[in-house]
């Protein structure tokens, strides 16, 4: 396609701004959903502390906790799944903007040294635009919103399982063992779901402008 004329450049710029606006809305949703979940969790903790002060961690406290913690967990699981989807959508938006930058470089090759973000749509180009590096470390991934929300969900599952075991009359050792097992299982399930979603989204993808092309 010949993109050397003015109208093509205007079309590309319009598309770029559209993707940028969509990415901004995606990030706003990520922050909003994460903040909403943390607010619900904080309110629940405050409510549990007030009930505990009034009932002395007795049967009424366990009943109340068994009513509200599943609701918190439901909100947390839903938030986690949506954050995973939002991260995938954000990756596609970055790929789209990288392709548009590639078109800009075709229009004006002399601008390439001034670009900080990548103009390639393969994995190295995606990482370059995300973090301005060719690779990111474990700390970068661990600080992501889905991971933080997922870890909180795992903790809620552990606490909820402990309360269920306590209400069933299990001793402390059984409570700790079952709670730990359920937390590990939840962590594995959440990680597996996220991995499958990312893999499914990327398995049919092929880069049009890979870094090796230059």
GROMACS .gro file of C-alpha atoms in nm:
model
  214
    1UNK     CA    1   0.000   0.000   0.000
    2UNK     CA    2   0.128   0.342  -0.089
    3UNK     CA    3   0.108   0.561   0.222
    4UNK     CA    4   0.325   0.840   0.094
    5UNK     CA    5   0.045   1.094   0.051
    6UNK     CA    6  -0.118   1.323   0.307
    7UNK     CA    7  -0.462   1.158   0.345
    8UNK     CA    8  -0.307   0.826   0.445
    9UNK     CA    9  -0.105   0.996   0.717
   10UNK     CA   10  -0.423   1.161   0.850
   11UNK     CA   11  -0.604   0.827   0.855
   12UNK     CA   12  -0.316   0.670   1.046
   13UNK     CA   13  -0.306   0.954   1.299
   14UNK     CA   14  -0.683   0.931   1.354
   15UNK     CA   15  -0.659   0.558   1.416
   16UNK     CA   16  -0.365   0.613   1.651
   17UNK     CA   17  -0.562   0.859   1.864
   18UNK     CA   18  -0.859   0.621   1.868
   19UNK     CA   19  -0.643   0.336   1.998
   20UNK     CA   20  -0.479   0.567   2.251
   21UNK     CA   21  -0.818   0.678   2.384
   22UNK     CA   22  -0.935   0.317   2.408
   23UNK     CA   23  -0.619   0.222   2.594
   24UNK     CA   24  -0.675   0.508   2.837
   25UNK     CA   25  -1.028   0.384   2.906
   26UNK     CA   26  -0.895   0.030   2.956
   27UNK     CA   27  -0.642   0.150   3.214
   28UNK     CA   28  -0.910   0.357   3.388
   29UNK     CA   29  -1.125   0.045   3.411
   30UNK     CA   30  -0.832  -0.154   3.554
   31UNK     CA   31  -0.772   0.105   3.825
   32UNK     CA   32  -1.144   0.148   3.893
   33UNK     CA   33  -1.217  -0.224   3.928
   34UNK     CA   34  -0.911  -0.281   4.145
   35UNK     CA   35  -1.002   0.014   4.365
   36UNK     CA   36  -1.363  -0.102   4.396
   37UNK     CA   37  -1.255  -0.449   4.505
   38UNK     CA   38  -1.010  -0.312   4.761
   39UNK     CA   39  -1.282  -0.083   4.894
   40UNK     CA   40  -1.523  -0.375   4.932
   41UNK     CA   41  -1.251  -0.578   5.103
   42UNK     CA   42  -1.159  -0.293   5.339
   43UNK     CA   43  -1.523  -0.234   5.430
   44UNK     CA   44  -1.564  -0.605   5.501
   45UNK     CA   45  -1.258  -0.611   5.727
   46UNK     CA   46  -1.393  -0.312   5.922
   47UNK     CA   47  -1.734  -0.477   5.953
   48UNK     CA   48  -1.577  -0.802   6.072
   49UNK     CA   49  -1.371  -0.618   6.333
   50UNK     CA   50  -1.682  -0.443   6.468
   51UNK     CA   51  -1.875  -0.769   6.486
   52UNK     CA   52  -1.577  -0.938   6.652
   53UNK     CA   53  -1.566  -0.668   6.919
   54UNK     CA   54  -1.937  -0.714   6.982
   55UNK     CA   55  -1.944  -1.095   6.982
   56UNK     CA   56  -1.594  -1.188   7.093
   57UNK     CA   57  -1.519  -1.404   6.786
   58UNK     CA   58  -1.800  -1.635   6.883
   59UNK     CA   59  -2.059  -1.821   6.678
   60UNK     CA   60  -2.232  -1.503   6.565
   61UNK     CA   61  -1.904  -1.370   6.430
   62UNK     CA   62  -1.841  -1.688   6.230
   63UNK     CA   63  -2.195  -1.679   6.093
   64UNK     CA   64  -2.153  -1.319   5.982
   65UNK     CA   65  -1.811  -1.390   5.828
   66UNK     CA   66  -1.947  -1.692   5.639
   67UNK     CA   67  -2.214  -1.467   5.491
   68UNK     CA   68  -1.996  -1.177   5.377
   69UNK     CA   69  -1.666  -1.343   5.280
   70UNK     CA   70  -1.817  -1.547   4.991
   71UNK     CA   71  -1.956  -1.222   4.850
   72UNK     CA   72  -1.613  -1.059   4.877
   73UNK     CA   73  -1.457  -1.362   4.709
   74UNK     CA   74  -1.713  -1.345   4.427
   75UNK     CA   75  -1.627  -0.980   4.365
   76UNK     CA   76  -1.257  -1.065   4.379
   77UNK     CA   77  -1.277  -1.354   4.133
   78UNK     CA   78  -1.481  -1.143   3.892
   79UNK     CA   79  -1.233  -0.859   3.924
   80UNK     CA   80  -0.940  -1.093   3.859
   81UNK     CA   81  -1.094  -1.237   3.541
   82UNK     CA   82  -1.178  -0.891   3.409
   83UNK     CA   83  -0.826  -0.763   3.480
   84UNK     CA   84  -0.677  -1.054   3.287
   85UNK     CA   85  -0.904  -0.975   2.992
   86UNK     CA   86  -0.820  -0.604   3.018
   87UNK     CA   87  -0.446  -0.679   3.007
   88UNK     CA   88  -0.499  -0.888   2.692
   89UNK     CA   89  -0.700  -0.608   2.534
   90UNK     CA   90  -0.429  -0.359   2.628
   91UNK     CA   91  -0.168  -0.578   2.458
   92UNK     CA   92  -0.369  -0.575   2.136
   93UNK     CA   93  -0.399  -0.197   2.153
   94UNK     CA   94  -0.021  -0.167   2.195
   95UNK     CA   95   0.030  -0.396   1.896
   96UNK     CA   96  -0.201  -0.178   1.690
   97UNK     CA   97  -0.015   0.140   1.783
   98UNK     CA   98   0.320  -0.028   1.710
   99UNK     CA   99   0.195  -0.109   1.361
  100UNK     CA  100   0.091   0.251   1.312
  101UNK     CA  101   0.438   0.367   1.418
  102UNK     CA  102   0.579   0.132   1.159
  103UNK     CA  103   0.370   0.312   0.900
  104UNK     CA  104   0.503   0.645   1.028
  105UNK     CA  105   0.857   0.518   0.981
  106UNK     CA  106   0.770   0.414   0.627
  107UNK     CA  107   0.635   0.764   0.567
  108UNK     CA  108   0.937   0.936   0.721
  109UNK     CA  109   1.230   0.698   0.790
  110UNK     CA  110   1.434   0.979   0.943
  111UNK     CA  111   1.209   0.987   1.254
  112UNK     CA  112   1.303   0.635   1.365
  113UNK     CA  113   1.594   0.738   1.596
  114UNK     CA  114   1.358   0.968   1.785
  115UNK     CA  115   1.097   0.704   1.868
  116UNK     CA  116   1.108   0.572   2.225
  117UNK     CA  117   0.828   0.319   2.179
  118UNK     CA  118   0.872   0.036   1.931
  119UNK     CA  119   0.743   0.024   1.574
  120UNK     CA  120   0.747  -0.358   1.559
  121UNK     CA  121   0.448  -0.576   1.646
  122UNK     CA  122   0.626  -0.887   1.772
  123UNK     CA  123   0.693  -0.978   2.136
  124UNK     CA  124   1.015  -0.774   2.169
  125UNK     CA  125   0.837  -0.474   2.019
  126UNK     CA  126   0.544  -0.520   2.257
  127UNK     CA  127   0.776  -0.530   2.559
  128UNK     CA  128   0.970  -0.229   2.431
  129UNK     CA  129   0.654  -0.020   2.421
  130UNK     CA  130   0.531  -0.152   2.757
  131UNK     CA  131   0.847  -0.107   2.960
  132UNK     CA  132   1.106   0.051   2.725
  133UNK     CA  133   1.316  -0.263   2.770
  134UNK     CA  134   1.364  -0.581   2.571
  135UNK     CA  135   1.262  -0.792   2.869
  136UNK     CA  136   1.092  -0.740   3.202
  137UNK     CA  137   1.175  -0.905   3.532
  138UNK     CA  138   0.968  -1.101   3.781
  139UNK     CA  139   0.905  -0.793   3.993
  140UNK     CA  140   0.736  -0.621   3.699
  141UNK     CA  141   0.487  -0.906   3.656
  142UNK     CA  142   0.431  -0.948   4.031
  143UNK     CA  143   0.337  -0.580   4.062
  144UNK     CA  144   0.059  -0.609   3.803
  145UNK     CA  145  -0.301  -0.556   3.911
  146UNK     CA  146  -0.421  -0.910   3.820
  147UNK     CA  147  -0.145  -1.069   4.031
  148UNK     CA  148  -0.216  -0.846   4.332
  149UNK     CA  149  -0.590  -0.911   4.313
  150UNK     CA  150  -0.528  -1.283   4.261
  151UNK     CA  151  -0.307  -1.303   4.572
  152UNK     CA  152  -0.575  -1.127   4.776
  153UNK     CA  153  -0.831  -1.376   4.644
  154UNK     CA  154  -0.606  -1.661   4.754
  155UNK     CA  155  -0.586  -1.512   5.104
  156UNK     CA  156  -0.965  -1.474   5.120
  157UNK     CA  157  -1.007  -1.838   5.016
  158UNK     CA  158  -0.769  -1.945   5.292
  159UNK     CA  159  -0.951  -1.744   5.558
  160UNK     CA  160  -1.292  -1.861   5.438
  161UNK     CA  161  -1.181  -2.225   5.438
  162UNK     CA  162  -1.046  -2.188   5.790
  163UNK     CA  163  -1.378  -2.048   5.910
  164UNK     CA  164  -1.568  -2.333   5.747
  165UNK     CA  165  -1.339  -2.587   5.913
  166UNK     CA  166  -1.374  -2.409   6.248
  167UNK     CA  167  -1.753  -2.409   6.218
  168UNK     CA  168  -1.742  -2.782   6.138
  169UNK     CA  169  -1.551  -2.846   6.459
  170UNK     CA  170  -1.211  -2.926   6.308
  171UNK     CA  171  -0.903  -2.879   6.523
  172UNK     CA  172  -0.636  -2.617   6.458
  173UNK     CA  173  -0.400  -2.849   6.266
  174UNK     CA  174  -0.674  -2.957   6.027
  175UNK     CA  175  -0.783  -2.597   5.977
  176UNK     CA  176  -0.432  -2.486   5.887
  177UNK     CA  177  -0.365  -2.781   5.655
  178UNK     CA  178  -0.697  -2.756   5.468
  179UNK     CA  179  -0.675  -2.377   5.444
  180UNK     CA  180  -0.323  -2.398   5.305
  181UNK     CA  181  -0.421  -2.663   5.052
  182UNK     CA  182  -0.721  -2.464   4.932
  183UNK     CA  183  -0.509  -2.149   4.902
  184UNK     CA  184  -0.247  -2.331   4.693
  185UNK     CA  185  -0.519  -2.489   4.477
  186UNK     CA  186  -0.683  -2.151   4.420
  187UNK     CA  187  -0.348  -1.999   4.327
  188UNK     CA  188  -0.287  -2.277   4.075
  189UNK     CA  189  -0.635  -2.245   3.925
  190UNK     CA  190  -0.617  -1.868   3.887
  191UNK     CA  191  -0.272  -1.893   3.730
  192UNK     CA  192  -0.387  -2.167   3.493
  193UNK     CA  193  -0.692  -1.968   3.381
  194UNK     CA  194  -0.480  -1.659   3.312
  195UNK     CA  195  -0.219  -1.863   3.125
  196UNK     CA  196  -0.481  -2.032   2.906
  197UNK     CA  197  -0.648  -1.701   2.821
  198UNK     CA  198  -0.318  -1.541   2.723
  199UNK     CA  199  -0.213  -1.845   2.525
  200UNK     CA  200  -0.546  -1.865   2.344
  201UNK     CA  201  -0.526  -1.498   2.253
  202UNK     CA  202  -0.171  -1.528   2.118
  203UNK     CA  203  -0.158  -1.871   1.955
  204UNK     CA  204  -0.308  -1.759   1.622
  205UNK     CA  205  -0.121  -1.428   1.615
  206UNK     CA  206   0.161  -1.358   1.373
  207UNK     CA  207   0.361  -1.039   1.354
  208UNK     CA  208   0.340  -0.836   1.035
  209UNK     CA  209   0.642  -0.621   1.117
  210UNK     CA  210   0.879  -0.826   1.336
  211UNK     CA  211   1.200  -0.678   1.473
  212UNK     CA  212   1.409  -0.914   1.262
  213UNK     CA  213   1.275  -0.751   0.946
  214UNK     CA  214   1.511  -0.461   1.002
   0.00000   0.00000   0.00000
